CSV table of C-alpha atoms in Angstrom, one decimal:
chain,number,residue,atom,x,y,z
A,178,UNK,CA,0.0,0.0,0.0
A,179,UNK,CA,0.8,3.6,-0.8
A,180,UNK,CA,2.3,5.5,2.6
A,181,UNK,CA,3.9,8.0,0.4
A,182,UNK,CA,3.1,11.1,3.2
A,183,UNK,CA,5.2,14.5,3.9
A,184,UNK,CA,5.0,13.9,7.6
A,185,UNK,CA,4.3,10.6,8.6
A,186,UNK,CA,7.0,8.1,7.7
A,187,UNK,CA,5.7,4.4,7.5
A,188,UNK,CA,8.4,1.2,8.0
A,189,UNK,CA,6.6,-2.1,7.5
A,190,UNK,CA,8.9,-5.4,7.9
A,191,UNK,CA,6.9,-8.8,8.2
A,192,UNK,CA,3.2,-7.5,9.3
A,193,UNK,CA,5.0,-5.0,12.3
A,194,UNK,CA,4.4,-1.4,10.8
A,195,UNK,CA,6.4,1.7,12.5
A,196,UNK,CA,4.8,5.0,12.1
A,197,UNK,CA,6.8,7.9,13.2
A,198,UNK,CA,5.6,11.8,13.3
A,199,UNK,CA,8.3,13.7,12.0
A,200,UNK,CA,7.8,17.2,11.2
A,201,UNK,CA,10.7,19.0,13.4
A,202,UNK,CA,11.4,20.4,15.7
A,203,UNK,CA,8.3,19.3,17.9
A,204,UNK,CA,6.0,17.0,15.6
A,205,UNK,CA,3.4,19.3,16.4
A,206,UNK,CA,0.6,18.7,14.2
A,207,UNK,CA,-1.1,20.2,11.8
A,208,UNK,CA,-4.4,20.0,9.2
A,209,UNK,CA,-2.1,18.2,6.8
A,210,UNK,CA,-0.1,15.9,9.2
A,211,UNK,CA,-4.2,15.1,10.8
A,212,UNK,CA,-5.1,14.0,7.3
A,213,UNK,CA,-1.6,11.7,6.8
A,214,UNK,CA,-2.4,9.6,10.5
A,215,UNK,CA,-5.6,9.3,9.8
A,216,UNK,CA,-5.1,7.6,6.2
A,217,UNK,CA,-1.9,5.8,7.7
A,218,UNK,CA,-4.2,4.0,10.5
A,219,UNK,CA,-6.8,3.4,7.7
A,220,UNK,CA,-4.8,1.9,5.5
A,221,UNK,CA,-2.8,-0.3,8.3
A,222,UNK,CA,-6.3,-1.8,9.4
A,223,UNK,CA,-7.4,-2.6,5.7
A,224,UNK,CA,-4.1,-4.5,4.7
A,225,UNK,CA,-4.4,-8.0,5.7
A,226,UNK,CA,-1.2,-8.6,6.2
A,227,UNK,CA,-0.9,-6.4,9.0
A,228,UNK,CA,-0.6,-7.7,12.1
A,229,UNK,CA,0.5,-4.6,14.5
A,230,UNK,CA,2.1,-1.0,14.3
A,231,UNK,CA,4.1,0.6,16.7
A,232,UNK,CA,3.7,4.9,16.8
A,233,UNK,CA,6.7,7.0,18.0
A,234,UNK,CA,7.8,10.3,17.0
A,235,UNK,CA,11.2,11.5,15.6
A,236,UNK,CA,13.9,13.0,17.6
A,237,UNK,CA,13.7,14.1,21.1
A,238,UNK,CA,9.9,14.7,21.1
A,239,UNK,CA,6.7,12.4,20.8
A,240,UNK,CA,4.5,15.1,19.7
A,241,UNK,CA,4.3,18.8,20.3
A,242,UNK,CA,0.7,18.9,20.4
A,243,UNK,CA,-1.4,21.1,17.4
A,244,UNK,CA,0.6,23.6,15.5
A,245,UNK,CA,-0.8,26.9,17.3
A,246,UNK,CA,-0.6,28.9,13.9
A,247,UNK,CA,-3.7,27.4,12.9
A,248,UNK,CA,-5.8,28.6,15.8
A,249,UNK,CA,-4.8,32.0,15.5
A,250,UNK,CA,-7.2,33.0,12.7
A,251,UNK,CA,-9.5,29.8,13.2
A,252,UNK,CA,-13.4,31.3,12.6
A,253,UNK,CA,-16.0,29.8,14.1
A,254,UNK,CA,-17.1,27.8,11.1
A,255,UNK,CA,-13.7,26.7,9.7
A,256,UNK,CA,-13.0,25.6,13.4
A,257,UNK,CA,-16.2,23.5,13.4
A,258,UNK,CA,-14.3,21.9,10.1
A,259,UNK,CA,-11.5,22.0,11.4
A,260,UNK,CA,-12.2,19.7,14.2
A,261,UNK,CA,-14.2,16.9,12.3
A,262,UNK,CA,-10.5,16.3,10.8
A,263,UNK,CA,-9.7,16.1,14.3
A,264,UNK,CA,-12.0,13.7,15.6
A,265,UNK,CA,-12.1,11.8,12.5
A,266,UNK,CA,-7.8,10.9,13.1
A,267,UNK,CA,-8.3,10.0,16.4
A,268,UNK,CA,-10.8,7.7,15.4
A,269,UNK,CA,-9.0,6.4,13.3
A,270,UNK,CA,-6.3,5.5,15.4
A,271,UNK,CA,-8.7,4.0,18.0
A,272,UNK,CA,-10.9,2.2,15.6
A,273,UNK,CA,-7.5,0.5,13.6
A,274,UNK,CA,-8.2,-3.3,13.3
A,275,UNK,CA,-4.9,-4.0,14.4
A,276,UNK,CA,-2.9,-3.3,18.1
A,277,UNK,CA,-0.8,0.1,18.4
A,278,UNK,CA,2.0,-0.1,20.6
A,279,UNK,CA,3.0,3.5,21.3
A,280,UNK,CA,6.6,4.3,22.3
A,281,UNK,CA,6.7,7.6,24.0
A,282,UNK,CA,9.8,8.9,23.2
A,283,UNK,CA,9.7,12.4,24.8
A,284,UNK,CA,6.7,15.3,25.2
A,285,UNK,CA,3.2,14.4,24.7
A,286,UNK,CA,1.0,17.4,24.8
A,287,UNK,CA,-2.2,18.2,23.8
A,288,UNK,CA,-3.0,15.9,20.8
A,289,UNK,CA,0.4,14.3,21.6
A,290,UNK,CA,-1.4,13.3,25.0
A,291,UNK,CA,-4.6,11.6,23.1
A,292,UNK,CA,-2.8,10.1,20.4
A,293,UNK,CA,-0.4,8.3,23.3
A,294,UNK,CA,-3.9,7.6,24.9
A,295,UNK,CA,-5.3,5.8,21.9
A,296,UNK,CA,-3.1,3.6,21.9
A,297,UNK,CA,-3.2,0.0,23.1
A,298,UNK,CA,-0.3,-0.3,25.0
A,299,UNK,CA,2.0,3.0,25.6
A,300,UNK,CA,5.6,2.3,26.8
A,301,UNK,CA,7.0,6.1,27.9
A,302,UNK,CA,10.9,7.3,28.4
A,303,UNK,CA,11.6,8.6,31.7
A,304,UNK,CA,12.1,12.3,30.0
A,305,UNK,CA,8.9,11.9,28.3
A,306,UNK,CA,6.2,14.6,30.0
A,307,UNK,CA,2.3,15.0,29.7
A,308,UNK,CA,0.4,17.8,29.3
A,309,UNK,CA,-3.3,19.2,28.2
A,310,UNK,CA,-1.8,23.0,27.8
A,311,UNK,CA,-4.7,23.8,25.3
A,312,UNK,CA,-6.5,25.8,28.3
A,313,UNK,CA,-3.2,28.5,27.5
A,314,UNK,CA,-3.8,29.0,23.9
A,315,UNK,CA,-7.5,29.6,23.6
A,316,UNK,CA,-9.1,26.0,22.9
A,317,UNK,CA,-10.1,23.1,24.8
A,318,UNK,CA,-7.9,19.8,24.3
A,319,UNK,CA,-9.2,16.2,24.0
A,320,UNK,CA,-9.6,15.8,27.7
A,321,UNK,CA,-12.3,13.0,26.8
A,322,UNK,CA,-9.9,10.2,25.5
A,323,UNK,CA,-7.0,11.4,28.9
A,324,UNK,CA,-10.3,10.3,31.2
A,325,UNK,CA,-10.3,6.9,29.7
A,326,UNK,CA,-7.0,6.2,31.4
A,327,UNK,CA,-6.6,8.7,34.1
A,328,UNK,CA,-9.4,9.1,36.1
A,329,UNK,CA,-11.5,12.2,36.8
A,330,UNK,CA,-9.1,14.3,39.2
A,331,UNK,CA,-6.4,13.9,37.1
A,332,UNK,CA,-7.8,15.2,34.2
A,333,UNK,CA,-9.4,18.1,35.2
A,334,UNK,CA,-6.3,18.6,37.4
A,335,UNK,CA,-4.7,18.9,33.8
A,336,UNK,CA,-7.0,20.3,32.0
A,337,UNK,CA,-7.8,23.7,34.2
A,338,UNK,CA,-4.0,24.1,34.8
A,339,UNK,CA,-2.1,22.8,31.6
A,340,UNK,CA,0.4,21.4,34.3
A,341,UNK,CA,2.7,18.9,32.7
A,342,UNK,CA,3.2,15.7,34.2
A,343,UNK,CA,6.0,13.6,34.9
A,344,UNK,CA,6.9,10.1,33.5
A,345,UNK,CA,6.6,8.8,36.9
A,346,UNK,CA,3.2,10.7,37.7
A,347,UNK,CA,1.7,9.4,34.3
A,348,UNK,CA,2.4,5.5,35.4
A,349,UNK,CA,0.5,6.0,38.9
A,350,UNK,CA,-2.2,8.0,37.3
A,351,UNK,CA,-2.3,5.1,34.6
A,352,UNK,CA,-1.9,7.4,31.4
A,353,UNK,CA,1.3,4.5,30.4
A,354,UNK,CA,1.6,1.3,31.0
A,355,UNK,CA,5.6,1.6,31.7
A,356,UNK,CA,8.7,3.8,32.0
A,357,UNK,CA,11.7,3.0,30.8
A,358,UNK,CA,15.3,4.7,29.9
A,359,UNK,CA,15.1,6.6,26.3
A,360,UNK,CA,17.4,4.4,24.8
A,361,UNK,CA,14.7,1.6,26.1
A,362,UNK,CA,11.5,2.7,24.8
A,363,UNK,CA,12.1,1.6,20.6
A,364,UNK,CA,13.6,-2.0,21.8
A,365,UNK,CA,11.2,-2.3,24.3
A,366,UNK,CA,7.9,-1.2,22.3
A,367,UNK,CA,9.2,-3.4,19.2
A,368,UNK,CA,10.1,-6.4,21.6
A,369,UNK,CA,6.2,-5.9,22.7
A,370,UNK,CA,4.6,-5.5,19.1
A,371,UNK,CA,6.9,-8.7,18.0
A,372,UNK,CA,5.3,-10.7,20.8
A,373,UNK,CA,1.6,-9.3,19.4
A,374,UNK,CA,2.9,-10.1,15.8
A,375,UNK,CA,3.3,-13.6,16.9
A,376,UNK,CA,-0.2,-14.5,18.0
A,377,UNK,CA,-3.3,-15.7,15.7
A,378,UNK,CA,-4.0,-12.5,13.2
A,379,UNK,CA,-7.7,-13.0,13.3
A,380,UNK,CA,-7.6,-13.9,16.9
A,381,UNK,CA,-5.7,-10.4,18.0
A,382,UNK,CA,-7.8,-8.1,15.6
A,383,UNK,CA,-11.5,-9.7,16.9
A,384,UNK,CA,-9.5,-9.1,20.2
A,385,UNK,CA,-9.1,-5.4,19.3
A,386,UNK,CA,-12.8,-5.1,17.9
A,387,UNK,CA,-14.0,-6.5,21.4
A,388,UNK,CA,-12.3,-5.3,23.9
A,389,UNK,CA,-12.7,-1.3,21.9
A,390,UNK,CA,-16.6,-2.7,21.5
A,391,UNK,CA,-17.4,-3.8,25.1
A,392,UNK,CA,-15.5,-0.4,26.5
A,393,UNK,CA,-18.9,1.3,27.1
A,394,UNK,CA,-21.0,-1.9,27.6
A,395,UNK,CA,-21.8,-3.3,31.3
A,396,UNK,CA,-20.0,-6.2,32.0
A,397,UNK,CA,-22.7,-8.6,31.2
A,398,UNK,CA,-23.3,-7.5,27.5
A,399,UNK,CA,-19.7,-7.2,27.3
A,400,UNK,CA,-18.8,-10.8,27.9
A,401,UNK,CA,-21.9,-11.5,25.9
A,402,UNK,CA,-20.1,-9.5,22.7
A,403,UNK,CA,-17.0,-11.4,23.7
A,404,UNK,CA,-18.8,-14.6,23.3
A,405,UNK,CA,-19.8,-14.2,20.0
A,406,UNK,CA,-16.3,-13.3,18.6
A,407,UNK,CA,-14.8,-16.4,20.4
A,408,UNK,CA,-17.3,-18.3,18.1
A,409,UNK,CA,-15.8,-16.4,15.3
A,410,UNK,CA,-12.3,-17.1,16.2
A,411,UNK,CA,-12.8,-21.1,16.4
A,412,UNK,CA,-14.1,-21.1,12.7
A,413,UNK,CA,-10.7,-19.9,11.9
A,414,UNK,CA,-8.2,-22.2,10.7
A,415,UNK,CA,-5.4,-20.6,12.9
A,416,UNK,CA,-7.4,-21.5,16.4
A,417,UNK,CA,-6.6,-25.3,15.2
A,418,UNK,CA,-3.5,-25.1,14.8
A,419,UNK,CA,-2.8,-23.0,17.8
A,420,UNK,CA,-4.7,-25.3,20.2
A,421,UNK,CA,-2.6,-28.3,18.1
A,422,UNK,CA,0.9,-26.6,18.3
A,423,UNK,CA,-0.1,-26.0,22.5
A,424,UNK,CA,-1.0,-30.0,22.7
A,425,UNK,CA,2.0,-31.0,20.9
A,426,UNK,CA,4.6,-28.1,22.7
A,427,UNK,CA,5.6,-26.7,19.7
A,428,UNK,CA,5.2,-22.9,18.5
A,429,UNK,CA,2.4,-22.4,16.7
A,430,UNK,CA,2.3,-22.1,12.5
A,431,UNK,CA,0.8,-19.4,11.2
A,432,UNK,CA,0.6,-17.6,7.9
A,433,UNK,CA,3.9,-16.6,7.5
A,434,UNK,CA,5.3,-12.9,8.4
């Protein structure tokens, strides 16, 4: 597939994708760079042959959060555009058929700080801060997708101060999964998405769909949902042959990566 974008470089090697934001000096996004992640994630989750992606940005920062040049002249009705791009990439990124492993290289404000929360799995450098700073430059952040990992106090606590938090804050308050020394965070997030890469294709991506499906369910009609997609799983050739590599203690076979 074509990942020919100004912004958002694309690395594939045997089903692992790497997509790194790279528009120095802070990754901060704009309109454009919106438009390239969203039909990166798209395109990721219609390949078949994809079994995970790991997102990073370039250099010393993850991403500098929105480019502030396109607020200062942003109407009222181009805003109300403007922000359907918005929404539209992040759900992209959520909605992706396949696992995202983010590696949290450095600073993740403002949309850096919801794309690291879309993510499946975030694995953050110890330099790496947090921050929803959009109260400081007119507009209101994605606060939203932060409360799905950090809790009520903590977002607000971000949100009405723009106060940036700490690697080691954002691991009690939840918003990664683990810290680890900069040089750490690539090896470690790749040694993670290789382990994904591993497992059943069709098994992992009706993971993805049910475990993003049954977020807002109770936990009844949840494992209900779940229930159904185990049923689709077992139709699939790959549950045989992991259940018969597991009985005969070999690794299983699967199509090959």
């Amino acid at each position: 597939m074509d990942y020919e974008n100004r912004f958002v470089k694309v690395s594939v090697d045997r089903g692992l994708a790497v997509v790194t934001l790279d528009r120095p000096p802070a990754n901060a996004v704009s309109l454009e760079v919106y438009d390239e992640i969203r039909r990166t994630f798209h395109r990721l989750g219609e390949d078949p042959a994809m079994r995970v992606a790991v997102l990073t940005g370039a250099g010393k920062v993850f991403c500098g959060g929105n480019d502030v040049n396109d607020f200062v002249d942003l109407e009222f009705d181009r805003a109300t555009e403007y922000l359907a791009h918005v929404r539209l990439t992040f759900n992209a990124l959520y909605d992706c058929p396949i696992p995202v492993v983010g590696a949290i290289n450095g600073a993740a404000v403002g949309t850096g700080i919801v794309l690291a929360s879309l993510c499946d799995i975030r694995i953050a450098s110890e330099r790496a801060v947090f921050a929803l700073p959009e109260i400081d430059v007119g507009v209101l952040g994605g606060s939203r997708h932060v409360m799905r990992l950090a809790g009520q106090g903590m977002t607000r606590w971000m949100m009405y101060t723009g106060r940036r938090v700490r690697a080691d804050e954002a691991l009690r308050a939840r918003i990664v999964d683990e810290v680890v020394p900069p040089e750490e965070v690539m090896p470690r997030a790749m040694a993670i998405a290789e382990e994904i890469a591993s497992k059943s294709p069709p098994a992992i991506r009706l993971a993805k769909l049910g475990l993003n499906r049954s977020e807002e369910m109770n936990m009844k009609e949840g494992y209900e949902f779940e229930c159904t997609l185990t049923a689709a799983v077992r139709r699939t050739p790959e549950a045989r042959e992991g259940a018969m590599a597991f009985l005969e203690k070999r690794q299983p076979s699967y199509a090959a990566r």
